[in-house]
């Protein structure tokens, strides 16, 4: 029943911007922590950003100041605004969700999430 669908990926030049979207269905969106992860070929899945259902946010050091995670509860959608993109940002970006017991809780490790989207490819050229 739970479905997460990412969109917004694509090819962009270094220094450019992209906005990823994750549309959620089949869950109580407002009570879930949402996260963005990325995985490049041959690399482990890496935490990018997370937001609690209360709105608290956390970012990986590698994207801090460049990426912004946000949500639109009415539309059951989480966004990842990516600015000043670098070639090292190239990866498949995945949206994840998990039910939390407190409004301020969020997770930075992939094992904490139960639901995942299919991923969307982001490629940043030099």
mmCIF file of N, CA and C in Angstrom:
data_model
loop_
_atom_site.group_PDB
_atom_site.id
_atom_site.type_symbol
_atom_site.label_atom_id
_atom_site.label_comp_id
_atom_site.label_asym_id
_atom_site.label_seq_id
_atom_site.Cartn_x
_atom_site.Cartn_y
_atom_site.Cartn_z
ATOM 1 N N UNK A 1 0.814 -1.206 0.000
ATOM 2 C CA UNK A 1 0.000 0.000 0.000
ATOM 3 C C UNK A 1 0.850 1.259 0.000
ATOM 4 N N UNK A 2 1.938 1.226 0.747
ATOM 5 C CA UNK A 2 2.813 2.390 0.820
ATOM 6 C C UNK A 2 3.608 2.506 -0.469
ATOM 7 N N UNK A 3 3.600 3.689 -1.025
ATOM 8 C CA UNK A 3 4.330 3.935 -2.250
ATOM 9 C C UNK A 3 5.022 5.288 -2.181
ATOM 10 N N UNK A 4 6.292 5.297 -2.526
ATOM 11 C CA UNK A 4 7.066 6.521 -2.614
ATOM 12 C C UNK A 4 7.583 6.626 -4.036
ATOM 13 N N UNK A 5 7.316 7.734 -4.681
ATOM 14 C CA UNK A 5 7.702 7.918 -6.072
ATOM 15 C C UNK A 5 8.524 9.186 -6.199
ATOM 16 N N UNK A 6 9.790 9.016 -6.575
ATOM 17 C CA UNK A 6 10.674 10.152 -6.769
ATOM 18 C C UNK A 6 10.579 10.668 -8.196
ATOM 19 N N UNK A 7 10.858 11.940 -8.351
ATOM 20 C CA UNK A 7 10.924 12.551 -9.666
ATOM 21 C C UNK A 7 11.816 13.776 -9.594
ATOM 22 N N UNK A 8 12.206 14.275 -10.740
ATOM 23 C CA UNK A 8 12.982 15.498 -10.799
ATOM 24 C C UNK A 8 14.452 15.323 -11.103
ATOM 25 N N UNK A 9 14.913 14.085 -11.185
ATOM 26 C CA UNK A 9 16.305 13.852 -11.509
ATOM 27 C C UNK A 9 16.594 14.166 -12.959
ATOM 28 N N UNK A 10 17.868 14.192 -13.286
ATOM 29 C CA UNK A 10 18.261 14.477 -14.652
ATOM 30 C C UNK A 10 19.723 14.812 -14.755
ATOM 31 N N UNK A 11 20.087 15.366 -15.891
ATOM 32 C CA UNK A 11 21.458 15.764 -16.174
ATOM 33 C C UNK A 11 21.589 17.265 -16.013
ATOM 34 N N UNK A 12 22.592 17.685 -15.266
ATOM 35 C CA UNK A 12 22.808 19.102 -15.025
ATOM 36 C C UNK A 12 24.303 19.383 -14.972
ATOM 37 N N UNK A 13 24.686 20.574 -15.365
ATOM 38 C CA UNK A 13 26.085 20.967 -15.291
ATOM 39 C C UNK A 13 26.467 21.349 -13.872
ATOM 40 N N UNK A 14 27.743 21.215 -13.568
ATOM 41 C CA UNK A 14 28.242 21.630 -12.267
ATOM 42 C C UNK A 14 27.865 23.086 -11.997
ATOM 43 N N UNK A 15 27.420 23.327 -10.774
ATOM 44 C CA UNK A 15 26.973 24.655 -10.402
ATOM 45 C C UNK A 15 25.491 24.876 -10.589
ATOM 46 N N UNK A 16 24.834 23.960 -11.263
ATOM 47 C CA UNK A 16 23.415 24.070 -11.520
ATOM 48 C C UNK A 16 22.575 23.572 -10.369
ATOM 49 N N UNK A 17 21.266 23.552 -10.596
ATOM 50 C CA UNK A 17 20.319 23.175 -9.557
ATOM 51 C C UNK A 17 19.301 22.174 -10.074
ATOM 52 N N UNK A 18 18.809 21.360 -9.162
ATOM 53 C CA UNK A 18 17.707 20.453 -9.422
ATOM 54 C C UNK A 18 16.832 20.404 -8.188
ATOM 55 N N UNK A 19 15.566 20.116 -8.395
ATOM 56 C CA UNK A 19 14.651 19.922 -7.288
ATOM 57 C C UNK A 19 14.004 18.553 -7.413
ATOM 58 N N UNK A 20 14.297 17.697 -6.461
ATOM 59 C CA UNK A 20 13.714 16.370 -6.435
ATOM 60 C C UNK A 20 12.426 16.377 -5.623
ATOM 61 N N UNK A 21 11.486 15.558 -6.048
ATOM 62 C CA UNK A 21 10.227 15.411 -5.334
ATOM 63 C C UNK A 21 10.013 13.950 -4.970
ATOM 64 N N UNK A 22 9.367 13.732 -3.852
ATOM 65 C CA UNK A 22 8.995 12.389 -3.421
ATOM 66 C C UNK A 22 7.535 12.433 -3.011
ATOM 67 N N UNK A 23 6.691 11.852 -3.834
ATOM 68 C CA UNK A 23 5.264 11.807 -3.557
ATOM 69 C C UNK A 23 4.930 10.522 -2.814
ATOM 70 N N UNK A 24 4.305 10.661 -1.670
ATOM 71 C CA UNK A 24 3.989 9.519 -0.822
ATOM 72 C C UNK A 24 2.497 9.227 -0.836
ATOM 73 N N UNK A 25 2.174 7.956 -0.779
ATOM 74 C CA UNK A 25 0.786 7.527 -0.673
ATOM 75 C C UNK A 25 0.712 6.283 0.202
ATOM 76 N N UNK A 26 -0.452 6.049 0.787
ATOM 77 C CA UNK A 26 -0.645 4.863 1.594
ATOM 78 C C UNK A 26 -0.087 4.941 3.001
ATOM 79 N N UNK A 27 0.271 6.124 3.447
ATOM 80 C CA UNK A 27 0.772 6.304 4.797
ATOM 81 C C UNK A 27 0.272 7.617 5.383
ATOM 82 N N UNK A 28 0.373 7.708 6.692
ATOM 83 C CA UNK A 28 0.018 8.952 7.363
ATOM 84 C C UNK A 28 1.218 9.871 7.277
ATOM 85 N N UNK A 29 1.280 10.619 6.216
ATOM 86 C CA UNK A 29 2.455 11.403 5.875
ATOM 87 C C UNK A 29 2.941 12.287 7.007
ATOM 88 N N UNK A 30 2.036 12.915 7.698
ATOM 89 C CA UNK A 30 2.416 13.881 8.723
ATOM 90 C C UNK A 30 3.077 13.248 9.940
ATOM 91 N N UNK A 31 3.006 11.934 10.089
ATOM 92 C CA UNK A 31 3.603 11.254 11.238
ATOM 93 C C UNK A 31 4.846 10.449 10.864
ATOM 94 N N UNK A 32 5.369 10.633 9.665
ATOM 95 C CA UNK A 32 6.541 9.906 9.200
ATOM 96 C C UNK A 32 7.753 10.813 9.069
ATOM 97 N N UNK A 33 8.881 10.276 9.490
ATOM 98 C CA UNK A 33 10.145 10.904 9.166
ATOM 99 C C UNK A 33 10.486 10.557 7.725
ATOM 100 N N UNK A 34 10.996 11.514 6.990
ATOM 101 C CA UNK A 34 11.347 11.307 5.592
ATOM 102 C C UNK A 34 12.817 11.607 5.388
ATOM 103 N N UNK A 35 13.447 10.810 4.554
ATOM 104 C CA UNK A 35 14.864 11.006 4.297
ATOM 105 C C UNK A 35 15.212 10.872 2.835
ATOM 106 N N UNK A 36 16.311 11.484 2.472
ATOM 107 C CA UNK A 36 16.901 11.320 1.148
ATOM 108 C C UNK A 36 18.267 10.672 1.301
ATOM 109 N N UNK A 37 18.500 9.644 0.515
ATOM 110 C CA UNK A 37 19.785 8.972 0.447
ATOM 111 C C UNK A 37 20.251 8.951 -0.999
ATOM 112 N N UNK A 38 21.519 8.684 -1.195
ATOM 113 C CA UNK A 38 22.034 8.551 -2.549
ATOM 114 C C UNK A 38 23.036 7.416 -2.605
ATOM 115 N N UNK A 39 23.146 6.832 -3.788
ATOM 116 C CA UNK A 39 24.063 5.723 -3.984
ATOM 117 C C UNK A 39 24.681 5.799 -5.373
ATOM 118 N N UNK A 40 25.983 5.910 -5.401
ATOM 119 C CA UNK A 40 26.728 5.914 -6.647
ATOM 120 C C UNK A 40 27.227 4.500 -6.928
ATOM 121 N N UNK A 41 27.497 4.171 -8.188
ATOM 122 C CA UNK A 41 27.996 2.832 -8.524
ATOM 123 C C UNK A 41 29.245 2.469 -7.734
ATOM 124 N N UNK A 42 29.222 1.296 -7.113
ATOM 125 C CA UNK A 42 30.357 0.832 -6.346
ATOM 126 C C UNK A 42 30.495 1.446 -4.970
ATOM 127 N N UNK A 43 29.570 2.297 -4.599
ATOM 128 C CA UNK A 43 29.627 2.969 -3.307
ATOM 129 C C UNK A 43 28.460 2.541 -2.420
ATOM 130 N N UNK A 44 28.654 2.690 -1.117
ATOM 131 C CA UNK A 44 27.585 2.402 -0.180
ATOM 132 C C UNK A 44 26.540 3.501 -0.214
ATOM 133 N N UNK A 45 25.340 3.147 0.182
ATOM 134 C CA UNK A 45 24.277 4.121 0.267
ATOM 135 C C UNK A 45 24.643 5.179 1.309
ATOM 136 N N UNK A 46 24.461 6.421 0.943
ATOM 137 C CA UNK A 46 24.914 7.543 1.746
ATOM 138 C C UNK A 46 23.745 8.427 2.161
ATOM 139 N N UNK A 47 23.729 8.798 3.413
ATOM 140 C CA UNK A 47 22.714 9.715 3.905
ATOM 141 C C UNK A 47 22.914 11.099 3.312
ATOM 142 N N UNK A 48 21.814 11.740 2.959
ATOM 143 C CA UNK A 48 21.863 13.089 2.403
ATOM 144 C C UNK A 48 21.161 14.086 3.314
ATOM 145 N N UNK A 49 19.893 13.841 3.598
ATOM 146 C CA UNK A 49 19.111 14.765 4.404
ATOM 147 C C UNK A 49 17.890 14.054 4.957
ATOM 148 N N UNK A 50 17.357 14.570 6.053
ATOM 149 C CA UNK A 50 16.152 14.003 6.637
ATOM 150 C C UNK A 50 15.318 15.099 7.276
ATOM 151 N N UNK A 51 14.034 14.835 7.377
ATOM 152 C CA UNK A 51 13.112 15.767 8.008
ATOM 153 C C UNK A 51 12.112 14.979 8.837
ATOM 154 N N UNK A 52 11.877 15.422 10.061
ATOM 155 C CA UNK A 52 10.889 14.786 10.906
ATOM 156 C C UNK A 52 9.496 15.242 10.504
ATOM 157 N N UNK A 53 8.486 14.567 11.029
ATOM 158 C CA UNK A 53 7.137 15.000 10.690
ATOM 159 C C UNK A 53 6.763 16.303 11.381
ATOM 160 N N UNK A 54 7.602 16.736 12.306
ATOM 161 C CA UNK A 54 7.434 18.032 12.937
ATOM 162 C C UNK A 54 8.168 19.138 12.172
ATOM 163 N N UNK A 55 9.112 18.735 11.326
ATOM 164 C CA UNK A 55 9.836 19.700 10.527
ATOM 165 C C UNK A 55 11.296 19.895 10.879
ATOM 166 N N UNK A 56 11.800 19.185 11.879
ATOM 167 C CA UNK A 56 13.226 19.248 12.181
ATOM 168 C C UNK A 56 14.013 18.647 11.034
ATOM 169 N N UNK A 57 15.149 19.238 10.702
ATOM 170 C CA UNK A 57 15.951 18.775 9.578
ATOM 171 C C UNK A 57 17.386 18.502 9.983
ATOM 172 N N UNK A 58 18.034 17.635 9.218
ATOM 173 C CA UNK A 58 19.439 17.325 9.419
ATOM 174 C C UNK A 58 20.052 17.024 8.056
ATOM 175 N N UNK A 59 21.328 17.384 7.877
ATOM 176 C CA UNK A 59 22.005 17.225 6.599
ATOM 177 C C UNK A 59 23.364 16.583 6.770
ATOM 178 N N UNK A 60 23.769 15.850 5.750
ATOM 179 C CA UNK A 60 25.141 15.379 5.695
ATOM 180 C C UNK A 60 26.068 16.567 5.496
ATOM 181 N N UNK A 61 27.265 16.481 6.061
ATOM 182 C CA UNK A 61 28.210 17.583 5.932
ATOM 183 C C UNK A 61 28.523 17.907 4.470
ATOM 184 N N UNK A 62 28.508 16.903 3.621
ATOM 185 C CA UNK A 62 28.869 17.084 2.227
ATOM 186 C C UNK A 62 27.870 17.936 1.443
ATOM 187 N N UNK A 63 26.649 18.067 1.949
ATOM 188 C CA UNK A 63 25.627 18.823 1.231
ATOM 189 C C UNK A 63 25.126 20.028 2.011
ATOM 190 N N UNK A 64 25.575 20.181 3.228
ATOM 191 C CA UNK A 64 25.117 21.272 4.077
ATOM 192 C C UNK A 64 25.414 22.622 3.429
ATOM 193 N N UNK A 65 24.409 23.466 3.410
ATOM 194 C CA UNK A 65 24.550 24.769 2.790
ATOM 195 C C UNK A 65 24.212 24.793 1.316
ATOM 196 N N UNK A 66 24.097 23.624 0.702
ATOM 197 C CA UNK A 66 23.769 23.530 -0.723
ATOM 198 C C UNK A 66 22.404 22.901 -0.958
ATOM 199 N N UNK A 67 22.042 21.930 -0.146
ATOM 200 C CA UNK A 67 20.778 21.218 -0.294
ATOM 201 C C UNK A 67 19.808 21.638 0.799
ATOM 202 N N UNK A 68 18.533 21.611 0.470
ATOM 203 C CA UNK A 68 17.491 21.911 1.435
ATOM 204 C C UNK A 68 16.365 20.898 1.311
ATOM 205 N N UNK A 69 16.027 20.253 2.420
ATOM 206 C CA UNK A 69 14.901 19.333 2.438
ATOM 207 C C UNK A 69 13.689 20.066 2.997
ATOM 208 N N UNK A 70 12.544 19.826 2.405
ATOM 209 C CA UNK A 70 11.317 20.447 2.861
ATOM 210 C C UNK A 70 10.149 19.518 2.570
ATOM 211 N N UNK A 71 9.002 19.883 3.062
ATOM 212 C CA UNK A 71 7.821 19.054 2.841
ATOM 213 C C UNK A 71 6.586 19.908 2.635
ATOM 214 N N UNK A 72 5.639 19.335 1.929
ATOM 215 C CA UNK A 72 4.327 19.926 1.756
ATOM 216 C C UNK A 72 3.339 18.877 2.232
ATOM 217 N N UNK A 73 2.902 19.015 3.469
ATOM 218 C CA UNK A 73 2.039 18.012 4.074
ATOM 219 C C UNK A 73 0.722 17.854 3.318
ATOM 220 N N UNK A 74 0.162 18.955 2.857
ATOM 221 C CA UNK A 74 -1.102 18.908 2.137
ATOM 222 C C UNK A 74 -1.005 18.093 0.858
ATOM 223 N N UNK A 75 0.171 18.072 0.245
ATOM 224 C CA UNK A 75 0.376 17.339 -1.003
ATOM 225 C C UNK A 75 1.084 16.007 -0.798
ATOM 226 N N UNK A 76 1.355 15.645 0.454
ATOM 227 C CA UNK A 76 2.060 14.399 0.769
ATOM 228 C C UNK A 76 3.363 14.282 -0.030
ATOM 229 N N UNK A 77 4.108 15.355 -0.055
ATOM 230 C CA UNK A 77 5.306 15.401 -0.874
ATOM 231 C C UNK A 77 6.480 15.978 -0.093
ATOM 232 N N UNK A 78 7.639 15.366 -0.275
ATOM 233 C CA UNK A 78 8.891 15.856 0.286
ATOM 234 C C UNK A 78 9.787 16.285 -0.866
ATOM 235 N N UNK A 79 10.513 17.362 -0.665
ATOM 236 C CA UNK A 79 11.369 17.908 -1.708
ATOM 237 C C UNK A 79 12.822 17.926 -1.265
ATOM 238 N N UNK A 80 13.695 17.880 -2.230
ATOM 239 C CA UNK A 80 15.112 18.107 -1.990
ATOM 240 C C UNK A 80 15.593 19.113 -3.024
ATOM 241 N N UNK A 81 15.780 20.342 -2.586
ATOM 242 C CA UNK A 81 16.315 21.377 -3.451
ATOM 243 C C UNK A 81 17.828 21.283 -3.429
ATOM 244 N N UNK A 82 18.428 21.086 -4.587
ATOM 245 C CA UNK A 82 19.863 20.893 -4.696
ATOM 246 C C UNK A 82 20.451 22.036 -5.513
ATOM 247 N N UNK A 83 21.262 22.840 -4.869
ATOM 248 C CA UNK A 83 21.928 23.957 -5.519
ATOM 249 C C UNK A 83 23.435 23.737 -5.530
ATOM 250 N N UNK A 84 24.111 24.486 -6.372
ATOM 251 C CA UNK A 84 25.570 24.409 -6.478
ATOM 252 C C UNK A 84 26.041 22.976 -6.620
ATOM 253 N N UNK A 85 25.423 22.253 -7.521
ATOM 254 C CA UNK A 85 25.716 20.837 -7.686
ATOM 255 C C UNK A 85 27.144 20.602 -8.163
ATOM 256 N N UNK A 86 27.715 19.522 -7.669
ATOM 257 C CA UNK A 86 29.075 19.121 -8.000
ATOM 258 C C UNK A 86 29.060 17.742 -8.649
ATOM 259 N N UNK A 87 30.074 17.415 -9.443
ATOM 260 C CA UNK A 87 30.131 16.079 -10.043
ATOM 261 C C UNK A 87 30.039 14.957 -9.018
ATOM 262 N N UNK A 88 30.577 15.160 -7.831
ATOM 263 C CA UNK A 88 30.523 14.142 -6.797
ATOM 264 C C UNK A 88 29.123 13.930 -6.229
ATOM 265 N N UNK A 89 28.169 14.778 -6.606
ATOM 266 C CA UNK A 89 26.781 14.576 -6.225
ATOM 267 C C UNK A 89 26.079 13.565 -7.125
ATOM 268 N N UNK A 90 26.734 13.153 -8.191
ATOM 269 C CA UNK A 90 26.152 12.192 -9.123
ATOM 270 C C UNK A 90 25.842 10.877 -8.417
ATOM 271 N N UNK A 91 24.589 10.445 -8.498
ATOM 272 C CA UNK A 91 24.152 9.228 -7.826
ATOM 273 C C UNK A 91 22.674 8.996 -8.117
ATOM 274 N N UNK A 92 22.207 7.826 -7.746
ATOM 275 C CA UNK A 92 20.776 7.585 -7.686
ATOM 276 C C UNK A 92 20.290 8.091 -6.338
ATOM 277 N N UNK A 93 19.301 8.944 -6.359
ATOM 278 C CA UNK A 93 18.761 9.511 -5.138
ATOM 279 C C UNK A 93 17.469 8.792 -4.777
ATOM 280 N N UNK A 94 17.391 8.347 -3.538
ATOM 281 C CA UNK A 94 16.258 7.575 -3.074
ATOM 282 C C UNK A 94 15.555 8.272 -1.921
ATOM 283 N N UNK A 95 14.257 8.212 -1.964
ATOM 284 C CA UNK A 95 13.422 8.730 -0.893
ATOM 285 C C UNK A 95 13.070 7.587 0.052
ATOM 286 N N UNK A 96 13.048 7.866 1.346
ATOM 287 C CA UNK A 96 12.732 6.850 2.341
ATOM 288 C C UNK A 96 11.793 7.418 3.397
ATOM 289 N N UNK A 97 11.035 6.524 4.025
ATOM 290 C CA UNK A 97 10.078 6.931 5.046
ATOM 291 C C UNK A 97 10.024 5.915 6.171
ATOM 292 N N UNK A 98 9.755 6.403 7.374
ATOM 293 C CA UNK A 98 9.548 5.514 8.506
ATOM 294 C C UNK A 98 8.661 6.184 9.538
ATOM 295 N N UNK A 99 7.821 5.386 10.137
ATOM 296 C CA UNK A 99 6.952 5.860 11.196
ATOM 297 C C UNK A 99 7.778 6.186 12.431
ATOM 298 N N UNK A 100 7.509 7.329 13.048
ATOM 299 C CA UNK A 100 8.222 7.725 14.253
ATOM 300 C C UNK A 100 7.245 7.920 15.404
ATOM 301 N N UNK A 101 7.754 7.743 16.607
ATOM 302 C CA UNK A 101 6.924 7.858 17.789
ATOM 303 C C UNK A 101 6.894 9.264 18.365
ATOM 304 N N UNK A 102 7.782 10.113 17.895
ATOM 305 C CA UNK A 102 7.819 11.488 18.359
ATOM 306 C C UNK A 102 7.898 12.431 17.174
ATOM 307 N N UNK A 103 7.347 13.591 17.338
ATOM 308 C CA UNK A 103 7.218 14.516 16.216
ATOM 309 C C UNK A 103 8.538 15.098 15.748
ATOM 310 N N UNK A 104 9.555 15.043 16.583
ATOM 311 C CA UNK A 104 10.833 15.612 16.223
ATOM 312 C C UNK A 104 11.880 14.606 15.786
ATOM 313 N N UNK A 105 11.518 13.330 15.702
ATOM 314 C CA UNK A 105 12.486 12.287 15.399
ATOM 315 C C UNK A 105 12.801 12.203 13.907
ATOM 316 N N UNK A 106 14.066 11.934 13.599
ATOM 317 C CA UNK A 106 14.496 11.657 12.234
ATOM 318 C C UNK A 106 15.663 10.685 12.289
ATOM 319 N N UNK A 107 15.969 10.084 11.143
ATOM 320 C CA UNK A 107 17.008 9.065 11.081
ATOM 321 C C UNK A 107 18.027 9.410 10.011
ATOM 322 N N UNK A 108 19.277 9.077 10.285
ATOM 323 C CA UNK A 108 20.360 9.344 9.343
ATOM 324 C C UNK A 108 20.996 8.074 8.796
ATOM 325 N N UNK A 109 20.482 6.913 9.175
ATOM 326 C CA UNK A 109 20.986 5.640 8.672
ATOM 327 C C UNK A 109 19.891 4.915 7.920
ATOM 328 N N UNK A 110 20.249 4.256 6.829
ATOM 329 C CA UNK A 110 19.266 3.625 5.965
ATOM 330 C C UNK A 110 18.508 2.500 6.651
ATOM 331 N N UNK A 111 19.131 1.835 7.623
ATOM 332 C CA UNK A 111 18.496 0.711 8.296
ATOM 333 C C UNK A 111 17.293 1.126 9.130
ATOM 334 N N UNK A 112 17.152 2.396 9.404
ATOM 335 C CA UNK A 112 16.043 2.881 10.208
ATOM 336 C C UNK A 112 14.763 3.082 9.397
ATOM 337 N N UNK A 113 14.862 3.031 8.091
ATOM 338 C CA UNK A 113 13.713 3.291 7.234
ATOM 339 C C UNK A 113 13.100 1.998 6.711
ATOM 340 N N UNK A 114 11.788 1.954 6.679
ATOM 341 C CA UNK A 114 11.068 0.768 6.233
ATOM 342 C C UNK A 114 10.595 0.851 4.788
ATOM 343 N N UNK A 115 10.385 2.055 4.286
ATOM 344 C CA UNK A 115 9.829 2.231 2.956
ATOM 345 C C UNK A 115 10.762 3.051 2.094
ATOM 346 N N UNK A 116 10.893 2.613 0.842
ATOM 347 C CA UNK A 116 11.810 3.243 -0.098
ATOM 348 C C UNK A 116 11.170 3.433 -1.456
ATOM 349 N N UNK A 117 11.550 4.509 -2.104
ATOM 350 C CA UNK A 117 11.150 4.727 -3.476
ATOM 351 C C UNK A 117 12.072 3.998 -4.430
ATOM 352 N N UNK A 118 11.804 4.139 -5.708
ATOM 353 C CA UNK A 118 12.579 3.435 -6.727
ATOM 354 C C UNK A 118 13.884 4.142 -7.076
ATOM 355 N N UNK A 119 13.988 5.400 -6.730
ATOM 356 C CA UNK A 119 15.177 6.175 -7.003
ATOM 357 C C UNK A 119 15.071 6.985 -8.279
ATOM 358 N N UNK A 120 15.788 8.081 -8.313
ATOM 359 C CA UNK A 120 15.862 8.912 -9.505
ATOM 360 C C UNK A 120 17.316 9.308 -9.730
ATOM 361 N N UNK A 121 17.760 9.214 -10.968
ATOM 362 C CA UNK A 121 19.161 9.444 -11.293
ATOM 363 C C UNK A 121 19.464 10.925 -11.391
ATOM 364 N N UNK A 122 20.522 11.335 -10.720
ATOM 365 C CA UNK A 122 21.049 12.690 -10.832
ATOM 366 C C UNK A 122 22.472 12.588 -11.357
ATOM 367 N N UNK A 123 22.728 13.240 -12.465
ATOM 368 C CA UNK A 123 24.054 13.235 -13.057
ATOM 369 C C UNK A 123 24.532 14.671 -13.216
ATOM 370 N N UNK A 124 25.683 14.962 -12.643
ATOM 371 C CA UNK A 124 26.253 16.301 -12.692
ATOM 372 C C UNK A 124 27.530 16.245 -13.518
ATOM 373 N N UNK A 125 27.547 16.968 -14.603
ATOM 374 C CA UNK A 125 28.699 16.977 -15.488
ATOM 375 C C UNK A 125 29.667 18.087 -15.110
ATOM 376 N N UNK A 126 30.931 17.898 -15.481
ATOM 377 C CA UNK A 126 31.967 18.877 -15.180
ATOM 378 C C UNK A 126 31.859 20.079 -16.097
#
